PDB file of C-alpha atoms and ligand atoms in Angstrom:
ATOM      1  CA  UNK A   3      21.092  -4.919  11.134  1.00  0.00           C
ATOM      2  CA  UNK A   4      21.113  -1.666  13.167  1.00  0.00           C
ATOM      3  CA  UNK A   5      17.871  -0.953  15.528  1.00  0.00           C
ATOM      4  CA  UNK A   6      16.369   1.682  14.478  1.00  0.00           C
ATOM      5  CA  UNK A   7      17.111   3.812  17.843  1.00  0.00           C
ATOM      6  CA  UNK A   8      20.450   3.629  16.756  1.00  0.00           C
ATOM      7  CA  UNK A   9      19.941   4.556  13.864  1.00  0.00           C
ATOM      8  CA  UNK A  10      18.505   8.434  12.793  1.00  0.00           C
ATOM      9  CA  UNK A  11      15.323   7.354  12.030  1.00  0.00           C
ATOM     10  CA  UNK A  12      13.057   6.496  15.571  1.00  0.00           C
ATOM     11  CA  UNK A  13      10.737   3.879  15.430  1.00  0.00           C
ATOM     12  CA  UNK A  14       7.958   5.958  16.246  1.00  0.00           C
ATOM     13  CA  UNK A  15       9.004   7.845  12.629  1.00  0.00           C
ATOM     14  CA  UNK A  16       8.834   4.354  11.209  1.00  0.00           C
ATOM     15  CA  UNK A  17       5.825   3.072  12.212  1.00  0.00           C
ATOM     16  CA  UNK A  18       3.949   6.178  11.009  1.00  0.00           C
ATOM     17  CA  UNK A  19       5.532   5.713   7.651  1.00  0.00           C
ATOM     18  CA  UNK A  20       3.996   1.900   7.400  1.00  0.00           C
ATOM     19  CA  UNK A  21       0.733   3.407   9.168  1.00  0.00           C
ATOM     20  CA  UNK A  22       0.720   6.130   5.532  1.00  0.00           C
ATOM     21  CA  UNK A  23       1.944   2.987   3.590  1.00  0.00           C
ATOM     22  CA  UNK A  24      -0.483   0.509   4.497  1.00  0.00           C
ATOM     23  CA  UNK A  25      -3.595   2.507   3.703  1.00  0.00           C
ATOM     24  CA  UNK A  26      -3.695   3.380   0.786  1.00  0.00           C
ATOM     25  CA  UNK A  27      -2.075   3.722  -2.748  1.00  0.00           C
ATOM     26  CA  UNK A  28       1.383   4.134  -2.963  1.00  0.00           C
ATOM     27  CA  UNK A  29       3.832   5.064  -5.631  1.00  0.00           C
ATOM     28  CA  UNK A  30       7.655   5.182  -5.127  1.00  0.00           C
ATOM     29  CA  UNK A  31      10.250   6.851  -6.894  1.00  0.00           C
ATOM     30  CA  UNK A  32      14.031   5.775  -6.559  1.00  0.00           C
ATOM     31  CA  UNK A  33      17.632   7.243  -7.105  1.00  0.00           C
ATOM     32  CA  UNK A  34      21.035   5.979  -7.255  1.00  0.00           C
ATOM     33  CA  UNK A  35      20.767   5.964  -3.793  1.00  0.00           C
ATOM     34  CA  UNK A  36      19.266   2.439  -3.511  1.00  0.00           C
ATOM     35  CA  UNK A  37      21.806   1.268  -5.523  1.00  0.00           C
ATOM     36  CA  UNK A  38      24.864   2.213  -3.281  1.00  0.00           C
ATOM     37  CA  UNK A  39      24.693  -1.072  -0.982  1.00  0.00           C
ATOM     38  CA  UNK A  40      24.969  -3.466  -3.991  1.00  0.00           C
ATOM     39  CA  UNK A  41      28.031  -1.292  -4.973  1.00  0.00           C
ATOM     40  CA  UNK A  42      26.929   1.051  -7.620  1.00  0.00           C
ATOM     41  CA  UNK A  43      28.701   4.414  -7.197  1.00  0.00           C
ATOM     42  CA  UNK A  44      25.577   7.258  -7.197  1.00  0.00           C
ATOM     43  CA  UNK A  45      26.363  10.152  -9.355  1.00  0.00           C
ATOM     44  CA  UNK A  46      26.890  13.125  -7.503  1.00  0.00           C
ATOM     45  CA  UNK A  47      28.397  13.562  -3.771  1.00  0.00           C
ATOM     46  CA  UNK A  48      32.060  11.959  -2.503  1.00  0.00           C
ATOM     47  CA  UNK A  49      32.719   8.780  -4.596  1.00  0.00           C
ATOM     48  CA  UNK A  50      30.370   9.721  -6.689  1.00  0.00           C
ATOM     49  CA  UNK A  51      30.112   9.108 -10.843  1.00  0.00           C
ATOM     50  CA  UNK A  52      30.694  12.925 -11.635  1.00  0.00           C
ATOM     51  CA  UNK A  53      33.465  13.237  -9.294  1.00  0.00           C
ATOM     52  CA  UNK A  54      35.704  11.668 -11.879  1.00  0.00           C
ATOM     53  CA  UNK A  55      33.809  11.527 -15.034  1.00  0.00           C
ATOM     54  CA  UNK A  56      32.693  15.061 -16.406  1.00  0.00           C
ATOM     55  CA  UNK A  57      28.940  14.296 -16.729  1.00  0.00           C
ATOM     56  CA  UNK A  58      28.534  17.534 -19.784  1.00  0.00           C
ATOM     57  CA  UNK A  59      31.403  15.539 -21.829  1.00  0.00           C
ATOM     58  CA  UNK A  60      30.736  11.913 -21.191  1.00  0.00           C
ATOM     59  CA  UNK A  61      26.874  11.662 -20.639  1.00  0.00           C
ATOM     60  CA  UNK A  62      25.773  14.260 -22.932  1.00  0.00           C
ATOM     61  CA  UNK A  63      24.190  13.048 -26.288  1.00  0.00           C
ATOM     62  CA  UNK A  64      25.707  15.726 -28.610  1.00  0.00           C
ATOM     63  CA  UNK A  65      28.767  15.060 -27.527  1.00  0.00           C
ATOM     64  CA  UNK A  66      28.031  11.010 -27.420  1.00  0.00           C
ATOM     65  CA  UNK A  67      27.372  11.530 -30.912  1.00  0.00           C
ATOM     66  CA  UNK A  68      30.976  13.373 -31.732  1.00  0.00           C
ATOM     67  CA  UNK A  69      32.893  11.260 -29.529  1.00  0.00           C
ATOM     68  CA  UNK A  70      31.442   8.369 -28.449  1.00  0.00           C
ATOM     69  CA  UNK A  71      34.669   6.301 -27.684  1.00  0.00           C
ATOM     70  CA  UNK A  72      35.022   8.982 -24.646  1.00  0.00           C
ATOM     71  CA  UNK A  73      32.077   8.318 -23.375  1.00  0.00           C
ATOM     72  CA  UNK A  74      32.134   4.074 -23.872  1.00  0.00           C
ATOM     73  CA  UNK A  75      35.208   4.667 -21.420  1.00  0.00           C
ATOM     74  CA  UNK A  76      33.438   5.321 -18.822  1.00  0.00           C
ATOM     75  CA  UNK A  77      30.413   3.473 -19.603  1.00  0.00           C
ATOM     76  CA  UNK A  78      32.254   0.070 -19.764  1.00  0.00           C
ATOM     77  CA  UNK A  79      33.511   0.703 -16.279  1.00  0.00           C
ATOM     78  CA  UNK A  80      28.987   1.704 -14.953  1.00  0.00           C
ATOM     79  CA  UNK A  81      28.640  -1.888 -17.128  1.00  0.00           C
ATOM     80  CA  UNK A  82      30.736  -4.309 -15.850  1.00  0.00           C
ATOM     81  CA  UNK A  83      30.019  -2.737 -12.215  1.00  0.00           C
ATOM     82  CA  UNK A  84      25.786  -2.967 -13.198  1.00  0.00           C
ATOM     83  CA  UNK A  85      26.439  -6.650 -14.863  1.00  0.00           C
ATOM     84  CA  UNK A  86      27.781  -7.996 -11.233  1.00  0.00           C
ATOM     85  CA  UNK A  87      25.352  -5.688  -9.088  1.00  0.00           C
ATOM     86  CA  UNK A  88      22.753  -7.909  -7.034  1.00  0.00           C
ATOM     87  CA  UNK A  89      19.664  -6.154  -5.261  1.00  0.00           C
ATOM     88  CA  UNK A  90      20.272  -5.137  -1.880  1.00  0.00           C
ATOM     89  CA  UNK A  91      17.478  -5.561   0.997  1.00  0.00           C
ATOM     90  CA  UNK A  92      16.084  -1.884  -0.007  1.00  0.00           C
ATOM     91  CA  UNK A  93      15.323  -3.706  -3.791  1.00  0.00           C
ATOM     92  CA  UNK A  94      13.858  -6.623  -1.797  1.00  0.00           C
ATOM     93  CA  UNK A  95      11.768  -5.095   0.553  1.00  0.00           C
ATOM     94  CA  UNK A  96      10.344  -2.768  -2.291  1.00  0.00           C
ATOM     95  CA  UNK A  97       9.521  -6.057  -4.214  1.00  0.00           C
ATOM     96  CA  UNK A  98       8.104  -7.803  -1.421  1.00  0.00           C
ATOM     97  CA  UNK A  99       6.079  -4.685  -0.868  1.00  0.00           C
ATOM     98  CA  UNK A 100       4.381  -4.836  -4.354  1.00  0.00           C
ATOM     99  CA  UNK A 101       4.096  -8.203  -3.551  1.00  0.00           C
ATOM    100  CA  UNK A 102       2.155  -7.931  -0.588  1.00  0.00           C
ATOM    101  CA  UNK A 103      -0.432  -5.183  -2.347  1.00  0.00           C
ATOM    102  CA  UNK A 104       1.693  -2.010  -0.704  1.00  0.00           C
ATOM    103  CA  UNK A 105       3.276  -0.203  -3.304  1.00  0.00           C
ATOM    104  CA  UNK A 106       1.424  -0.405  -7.001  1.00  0.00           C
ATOM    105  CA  UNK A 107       4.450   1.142  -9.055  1.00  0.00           C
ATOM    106  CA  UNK A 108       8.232   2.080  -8.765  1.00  0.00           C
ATOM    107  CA  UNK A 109       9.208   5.001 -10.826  1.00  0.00           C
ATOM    108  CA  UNK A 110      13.104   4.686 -11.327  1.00  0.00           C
ATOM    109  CA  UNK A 111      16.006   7.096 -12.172  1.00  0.00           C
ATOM    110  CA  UNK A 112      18.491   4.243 -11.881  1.00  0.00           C
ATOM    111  CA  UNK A 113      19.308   2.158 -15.104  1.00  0.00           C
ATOM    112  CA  UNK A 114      20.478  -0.277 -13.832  1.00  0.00           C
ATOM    113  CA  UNK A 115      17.946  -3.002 -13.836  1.00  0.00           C
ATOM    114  CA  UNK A 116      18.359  -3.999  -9.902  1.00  0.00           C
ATOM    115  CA  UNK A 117      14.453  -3.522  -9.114  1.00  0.00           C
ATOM    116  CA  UNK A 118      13.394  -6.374 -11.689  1.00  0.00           C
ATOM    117  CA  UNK A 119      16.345  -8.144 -10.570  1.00  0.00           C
ATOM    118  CA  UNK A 120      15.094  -8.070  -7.102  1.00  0.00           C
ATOM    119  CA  UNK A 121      11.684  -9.112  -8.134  1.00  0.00           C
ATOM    120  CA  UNK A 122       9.737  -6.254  -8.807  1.00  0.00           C
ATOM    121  CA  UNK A 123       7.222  -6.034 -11.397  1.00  0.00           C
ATOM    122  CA  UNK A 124       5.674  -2.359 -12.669  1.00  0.00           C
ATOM    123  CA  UNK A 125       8.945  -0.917 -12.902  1.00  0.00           C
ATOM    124  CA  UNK A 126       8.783   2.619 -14.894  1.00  0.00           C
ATOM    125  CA  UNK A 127      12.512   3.331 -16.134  1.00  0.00           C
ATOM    126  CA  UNK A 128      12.163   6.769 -16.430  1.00  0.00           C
ATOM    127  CA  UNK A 129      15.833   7.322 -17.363  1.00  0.00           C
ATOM    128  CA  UNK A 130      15.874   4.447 -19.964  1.00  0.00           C
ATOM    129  CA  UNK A 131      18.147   1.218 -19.465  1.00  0.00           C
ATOM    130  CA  UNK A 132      21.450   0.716 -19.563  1.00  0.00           C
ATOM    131  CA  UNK A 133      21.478  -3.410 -19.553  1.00  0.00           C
ATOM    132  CA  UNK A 134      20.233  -2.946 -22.976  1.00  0.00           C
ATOM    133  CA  UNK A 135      22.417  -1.430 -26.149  1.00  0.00           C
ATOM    134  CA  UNK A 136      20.368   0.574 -28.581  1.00  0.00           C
ATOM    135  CA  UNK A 137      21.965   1.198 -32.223  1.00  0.00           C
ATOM    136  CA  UNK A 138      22.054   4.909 -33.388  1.00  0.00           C
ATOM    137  CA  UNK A 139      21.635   3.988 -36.800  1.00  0.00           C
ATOM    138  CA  UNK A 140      18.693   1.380 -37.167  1.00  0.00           C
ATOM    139  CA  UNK A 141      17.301   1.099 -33.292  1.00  0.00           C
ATOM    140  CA  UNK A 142      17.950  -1.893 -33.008  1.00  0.00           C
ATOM    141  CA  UNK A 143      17.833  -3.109 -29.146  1.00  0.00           C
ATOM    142  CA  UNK A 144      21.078  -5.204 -28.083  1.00  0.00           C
ATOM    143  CA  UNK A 145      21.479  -6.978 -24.302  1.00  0.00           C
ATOM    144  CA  UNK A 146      24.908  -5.679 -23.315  1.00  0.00           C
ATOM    145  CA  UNK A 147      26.262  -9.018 -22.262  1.00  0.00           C
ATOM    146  CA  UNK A 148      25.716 -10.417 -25.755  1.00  0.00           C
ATOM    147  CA  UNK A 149      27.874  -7.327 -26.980  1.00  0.00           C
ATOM    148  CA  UNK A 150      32.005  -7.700 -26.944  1.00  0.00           C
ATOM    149  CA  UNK A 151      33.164  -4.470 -25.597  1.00  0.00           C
ATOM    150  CA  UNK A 152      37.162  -5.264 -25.885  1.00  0.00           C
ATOM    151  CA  UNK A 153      37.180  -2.568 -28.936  1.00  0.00           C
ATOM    152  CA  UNK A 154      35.153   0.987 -28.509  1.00  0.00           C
ATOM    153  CA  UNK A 155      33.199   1.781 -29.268  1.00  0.00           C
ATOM    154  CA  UNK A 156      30.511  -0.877 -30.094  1.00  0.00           C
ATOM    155  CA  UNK A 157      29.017  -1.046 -33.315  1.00  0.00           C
ATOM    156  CA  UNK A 158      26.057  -2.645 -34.543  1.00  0.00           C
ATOM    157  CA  UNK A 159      26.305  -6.142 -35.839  1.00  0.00           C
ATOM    158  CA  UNK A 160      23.313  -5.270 -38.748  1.00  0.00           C
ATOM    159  CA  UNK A 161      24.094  -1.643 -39.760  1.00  0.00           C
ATOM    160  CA  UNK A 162      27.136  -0.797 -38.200  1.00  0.00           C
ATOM    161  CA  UNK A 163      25.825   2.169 -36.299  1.00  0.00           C
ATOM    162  CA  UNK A 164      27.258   3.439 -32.811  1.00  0.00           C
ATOM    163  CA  UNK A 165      25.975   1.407 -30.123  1.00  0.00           C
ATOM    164  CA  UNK A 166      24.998   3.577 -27.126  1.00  0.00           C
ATOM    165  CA  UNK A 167      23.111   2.092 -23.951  1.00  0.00           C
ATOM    166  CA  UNK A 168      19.425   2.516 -23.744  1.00  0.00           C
ATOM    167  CA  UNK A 169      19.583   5.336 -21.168  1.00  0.00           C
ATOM    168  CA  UNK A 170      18.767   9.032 -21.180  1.00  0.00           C
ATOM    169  CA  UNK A 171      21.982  10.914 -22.103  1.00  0.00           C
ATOM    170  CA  UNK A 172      21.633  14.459 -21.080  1.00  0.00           C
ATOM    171  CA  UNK A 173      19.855  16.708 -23.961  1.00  0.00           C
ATOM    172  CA  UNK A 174      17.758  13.637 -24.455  1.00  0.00           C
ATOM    173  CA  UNK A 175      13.823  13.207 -23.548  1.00  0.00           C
ATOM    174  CA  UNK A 176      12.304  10.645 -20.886  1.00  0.00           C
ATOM    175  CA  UNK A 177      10.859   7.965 -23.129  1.00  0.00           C
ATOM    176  CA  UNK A 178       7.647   8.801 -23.839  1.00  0.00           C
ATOM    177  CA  UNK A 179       5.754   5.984 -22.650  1.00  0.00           C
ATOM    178  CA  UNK A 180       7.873   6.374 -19.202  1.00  0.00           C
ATOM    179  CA  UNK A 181       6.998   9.972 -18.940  1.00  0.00           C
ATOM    180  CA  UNK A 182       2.863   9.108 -19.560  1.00  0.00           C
ATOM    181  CA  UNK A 183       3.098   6.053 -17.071  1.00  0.00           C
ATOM    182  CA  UNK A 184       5.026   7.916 -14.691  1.00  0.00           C
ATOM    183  CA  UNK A 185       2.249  10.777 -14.915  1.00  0.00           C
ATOM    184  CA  UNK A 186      -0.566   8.706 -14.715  1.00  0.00           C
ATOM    185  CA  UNK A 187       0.908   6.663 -11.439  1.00  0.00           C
ATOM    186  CA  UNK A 188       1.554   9.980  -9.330  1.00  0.00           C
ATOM    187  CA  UNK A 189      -1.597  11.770 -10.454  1.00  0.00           C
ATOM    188  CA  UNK A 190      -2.974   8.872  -8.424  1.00  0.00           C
ATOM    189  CA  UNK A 191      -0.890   8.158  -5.579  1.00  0.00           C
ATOM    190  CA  UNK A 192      -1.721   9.245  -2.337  1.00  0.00           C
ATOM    191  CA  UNK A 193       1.220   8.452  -0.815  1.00  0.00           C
ATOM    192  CA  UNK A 194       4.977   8.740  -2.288  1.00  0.00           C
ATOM    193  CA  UNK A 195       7.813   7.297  -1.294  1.00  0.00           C
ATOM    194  CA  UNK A 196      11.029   9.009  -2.290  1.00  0.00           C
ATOM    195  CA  UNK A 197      14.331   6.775  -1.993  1.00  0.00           C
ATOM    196  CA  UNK A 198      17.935   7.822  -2.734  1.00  0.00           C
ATOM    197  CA  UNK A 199      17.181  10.779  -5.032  1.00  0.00           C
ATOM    198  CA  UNK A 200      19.160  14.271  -4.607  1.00  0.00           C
ATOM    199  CA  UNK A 201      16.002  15.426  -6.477  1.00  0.00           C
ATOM    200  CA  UNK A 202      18.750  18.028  -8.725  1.00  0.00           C
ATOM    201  CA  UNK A 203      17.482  16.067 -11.883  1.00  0.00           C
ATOM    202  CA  UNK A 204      14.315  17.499 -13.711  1.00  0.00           C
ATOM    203  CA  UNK A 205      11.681  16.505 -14.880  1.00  0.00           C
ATOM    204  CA  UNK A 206      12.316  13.155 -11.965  1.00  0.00           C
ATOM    205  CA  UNK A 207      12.523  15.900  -9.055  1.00  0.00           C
ATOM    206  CA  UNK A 208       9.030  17.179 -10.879  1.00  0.00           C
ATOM    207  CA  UNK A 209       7.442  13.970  -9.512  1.00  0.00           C
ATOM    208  CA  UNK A 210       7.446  14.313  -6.037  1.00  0.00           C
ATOM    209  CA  UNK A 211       6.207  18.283  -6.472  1.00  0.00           C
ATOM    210  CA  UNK A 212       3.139  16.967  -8.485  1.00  0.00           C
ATOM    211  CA  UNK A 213       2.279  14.289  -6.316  1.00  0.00           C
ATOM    212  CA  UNK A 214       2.308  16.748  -3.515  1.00  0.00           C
ATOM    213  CA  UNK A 215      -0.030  19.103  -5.196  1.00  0.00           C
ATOM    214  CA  UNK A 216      -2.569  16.329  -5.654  1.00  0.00           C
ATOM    215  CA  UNK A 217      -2.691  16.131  -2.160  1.00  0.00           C
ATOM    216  CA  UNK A 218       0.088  13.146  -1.532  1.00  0.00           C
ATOM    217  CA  UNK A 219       1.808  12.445   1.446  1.00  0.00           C
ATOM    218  CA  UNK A 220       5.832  12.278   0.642  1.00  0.00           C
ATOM    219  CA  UNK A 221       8.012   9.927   2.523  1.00  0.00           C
ATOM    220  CA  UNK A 222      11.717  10.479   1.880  1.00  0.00           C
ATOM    221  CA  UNK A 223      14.456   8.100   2.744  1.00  0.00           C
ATOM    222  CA  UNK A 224      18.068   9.135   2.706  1.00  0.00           C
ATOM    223  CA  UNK A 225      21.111   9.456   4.431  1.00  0.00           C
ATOM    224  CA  UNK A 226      21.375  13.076   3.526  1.00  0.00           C
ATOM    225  CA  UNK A 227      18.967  16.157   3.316  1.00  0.00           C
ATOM    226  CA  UNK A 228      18.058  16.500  -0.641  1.00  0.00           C
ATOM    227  CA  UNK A 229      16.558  19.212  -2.592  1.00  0.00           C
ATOM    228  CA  UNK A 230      12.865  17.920  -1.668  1.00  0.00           C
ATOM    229  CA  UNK A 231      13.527  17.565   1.814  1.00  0.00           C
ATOM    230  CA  UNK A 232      13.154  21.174   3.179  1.00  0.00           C
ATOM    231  CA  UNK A 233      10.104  21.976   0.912  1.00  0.00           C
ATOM    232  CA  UNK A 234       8.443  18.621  -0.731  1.00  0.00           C
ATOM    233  CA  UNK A 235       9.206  16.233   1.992  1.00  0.00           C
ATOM    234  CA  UNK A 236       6.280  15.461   4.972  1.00  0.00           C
ATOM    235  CA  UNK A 237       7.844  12.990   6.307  1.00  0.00           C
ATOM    236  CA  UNK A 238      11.689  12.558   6.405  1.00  0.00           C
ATOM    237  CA  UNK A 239      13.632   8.973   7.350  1.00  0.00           C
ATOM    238  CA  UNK A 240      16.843  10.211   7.633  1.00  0.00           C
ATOM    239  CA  UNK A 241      18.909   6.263   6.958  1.00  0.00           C
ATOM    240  CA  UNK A 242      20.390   4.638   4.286  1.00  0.00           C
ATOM    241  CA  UNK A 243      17.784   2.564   2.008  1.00  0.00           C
ATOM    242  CA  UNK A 244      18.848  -0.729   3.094  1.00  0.00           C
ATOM    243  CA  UNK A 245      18.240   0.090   6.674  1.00  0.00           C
ATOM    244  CA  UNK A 246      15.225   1.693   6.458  1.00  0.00           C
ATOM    245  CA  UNK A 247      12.862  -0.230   3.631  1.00  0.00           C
ATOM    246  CA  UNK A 248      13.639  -3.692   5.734  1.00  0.00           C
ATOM    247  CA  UNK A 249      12.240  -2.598   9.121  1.00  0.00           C
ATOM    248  CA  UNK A 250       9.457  -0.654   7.103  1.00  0.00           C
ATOM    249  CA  UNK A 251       8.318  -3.740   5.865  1.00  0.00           C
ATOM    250  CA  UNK A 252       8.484  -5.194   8.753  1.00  0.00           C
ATOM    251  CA  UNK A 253       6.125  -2.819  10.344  1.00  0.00           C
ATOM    252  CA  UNK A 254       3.655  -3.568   7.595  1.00  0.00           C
ATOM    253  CA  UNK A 255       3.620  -7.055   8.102  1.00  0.00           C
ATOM    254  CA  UNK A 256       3.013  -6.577  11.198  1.00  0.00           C
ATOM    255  CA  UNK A 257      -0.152  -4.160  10.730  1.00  0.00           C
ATOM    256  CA  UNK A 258      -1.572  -7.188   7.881  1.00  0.00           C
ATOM    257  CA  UNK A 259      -0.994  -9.810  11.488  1.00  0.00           C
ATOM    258  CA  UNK A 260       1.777 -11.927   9.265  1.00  0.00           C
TER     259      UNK A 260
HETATM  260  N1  LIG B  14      20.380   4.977   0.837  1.00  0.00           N
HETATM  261  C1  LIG B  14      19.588   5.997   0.416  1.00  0.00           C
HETATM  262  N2  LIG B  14      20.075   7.105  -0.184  1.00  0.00           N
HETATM  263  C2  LIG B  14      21.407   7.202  -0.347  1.00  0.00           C
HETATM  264  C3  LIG B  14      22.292   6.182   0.065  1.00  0.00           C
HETATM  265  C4  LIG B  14      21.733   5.026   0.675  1.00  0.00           C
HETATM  266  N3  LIG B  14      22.498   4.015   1.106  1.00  0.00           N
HETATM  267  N4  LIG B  14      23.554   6.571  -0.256  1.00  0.00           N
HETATM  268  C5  LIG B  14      23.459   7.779  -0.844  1.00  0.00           C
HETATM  269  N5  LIG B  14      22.158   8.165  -0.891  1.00  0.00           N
HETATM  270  C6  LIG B  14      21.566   9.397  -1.456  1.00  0.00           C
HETATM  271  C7  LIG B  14      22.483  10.601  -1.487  1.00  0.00           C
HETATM  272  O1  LIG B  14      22.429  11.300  -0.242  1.00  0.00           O
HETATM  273  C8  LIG B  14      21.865  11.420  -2.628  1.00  0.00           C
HETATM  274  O2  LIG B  14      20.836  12.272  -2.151  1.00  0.00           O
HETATM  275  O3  LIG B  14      21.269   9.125  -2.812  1.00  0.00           O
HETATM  276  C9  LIG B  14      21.246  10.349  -3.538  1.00  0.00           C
HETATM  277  C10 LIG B  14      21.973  10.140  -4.852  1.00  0.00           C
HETATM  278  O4  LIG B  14      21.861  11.299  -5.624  1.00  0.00           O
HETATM  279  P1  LIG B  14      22.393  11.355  -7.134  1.00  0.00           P
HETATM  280  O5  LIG B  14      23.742  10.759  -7.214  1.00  0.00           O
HETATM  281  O6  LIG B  14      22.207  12.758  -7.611  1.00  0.00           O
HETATM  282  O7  LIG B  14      21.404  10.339  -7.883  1.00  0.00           O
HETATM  283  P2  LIG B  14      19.980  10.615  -8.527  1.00  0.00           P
HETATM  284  O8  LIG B  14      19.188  11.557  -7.711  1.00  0.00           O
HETATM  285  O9  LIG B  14      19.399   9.273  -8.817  1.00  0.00           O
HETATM  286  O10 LIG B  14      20.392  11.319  -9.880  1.00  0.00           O
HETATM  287  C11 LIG B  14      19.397  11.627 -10.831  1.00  0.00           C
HETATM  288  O11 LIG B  14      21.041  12.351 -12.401  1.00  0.00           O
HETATM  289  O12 LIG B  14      23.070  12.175 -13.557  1.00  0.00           O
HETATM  290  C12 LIG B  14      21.714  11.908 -13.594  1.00  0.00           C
HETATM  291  O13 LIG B  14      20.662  10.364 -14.992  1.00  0.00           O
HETATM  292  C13 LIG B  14      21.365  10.445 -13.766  1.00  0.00           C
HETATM  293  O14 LIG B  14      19.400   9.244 -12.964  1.00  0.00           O
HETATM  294  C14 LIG B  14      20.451  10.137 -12.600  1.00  0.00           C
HETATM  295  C15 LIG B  14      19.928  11.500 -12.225  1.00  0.00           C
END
């Protein structure tokens, strides 16, 4: 691993972020970001999802719905790609975090199940699952593994409805109980950490805004400058996730004497 020095974010930054973190109640919110070092492509930027995939036509219920062999294209490819994924040490530290009493909920956009892989345990999936197959016809929840994809698209082995994974397509709502939990958490938090998000996706890059206007301190990690950066952000750890989370954790062992 780099030392911080070389990387963008000094350690003075750091250890100010662990002194915000290991006071007092914190919430964090995640993007595909965190899922880049365990090799899932994000969705927007160079490599990116919607660089080769039309998000309107493939990830866009209505269109789902008239076409859905179009869009199981491209979701076979995010599935096998999510069904070999293994957290990264941005996942672990995060889960050691909770762990350790320092973070009491992760909000997540990603669907790809990494943060419970990585041991994590109040994970709100705001943007729904995509592990899990959910019929169109009778609801019926399916785990993807269990469902042969060598013909699309999937059908449901009771009804025979389109099978389409347990995410939010665009033109969809947040599950409901994700939306409440999710409000409830940052109504709360006085400090939020923001990982890997471009913040471009309402009502996710809502969170941060209403956390702030509660009072909350926002810590942002990422590479890049996002949408929140410039006008959300208070303090910004400009690093990849799996660089940064590690050494912050480190720091806050250190202020608990471990
Ligand atoms: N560590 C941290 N952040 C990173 C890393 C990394 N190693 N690599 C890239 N990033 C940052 C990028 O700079 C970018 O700001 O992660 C962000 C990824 O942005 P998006 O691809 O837009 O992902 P996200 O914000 O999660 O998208 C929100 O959009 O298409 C929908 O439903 C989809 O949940 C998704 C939502």
């Amino acid at each position: 691993m780099f030392s911080p020095e070389e990387q963008n974010f000094p350690l003075k930054k750091v250890k100010d972020a662990a002194k915000e973190i290991g006071t007092t109640n914190v919430v964090v919110l995640t993007g595909a970001g965190i899922s880049v070092a365990s090799g899932i492509m994000p969705f927007r930027g160079k490599g990116g999802l919607w660089e080769k995939y039309d998000p309107e036509e493939v990830a866009n219920i209505e269109n789902f719905r008239r076409n859905p062999k179009k869009s199981w294209v491209m979701l076979k490819e995010v599935l096998e790609v999510v069904e070999k994924a293994l957290p990264n040490p941005a996942h672990l530290s995060l889960a050691r975090m909770e762990e350790m009493g320092f973070a009491s909920s992760i909000i997540t956009q990603n669907i790809d199940g990494l943060h419970q892989k990585a041991g994590s345990k109040t994970v709100i999936e705001f943007h729904g699952n995509t592990t899990r197959l959910v019929c169109l016809g009778c609801a019926a929840l399916y785990p993807a593994r269990e469902i042969d994809l060598s013909s699309l698209p999937p059908y449901c082995p009771v009804c025979n409805g389109v099978l389409k994974p347990d995410a939010v397509f665009f033109g969809e709502s947040i599950p409901r109980n994700a939306l409440y939990q999710a409000h409830m958490e940052v109504q709360q938090c006085q400090v939020m950490l923001v990982v890997g998000t471009s913040g471009m996706v309402e009502p996710a890059a809502s969170l941060p805004r209403l956390a702030k206007s509660k009072g909350a301190f926002i810590i942002e990690i990422n590479p890049e400058h996002s949408y929140l950066t410039s006008s959300i952000t208070t303090l910004f750890l400009q690093g990849k996730a799996e660089e940064v989370l590690p050494v912050i954790f480190e720091e806050l062992c250190a202020l608990r004497d471990y």
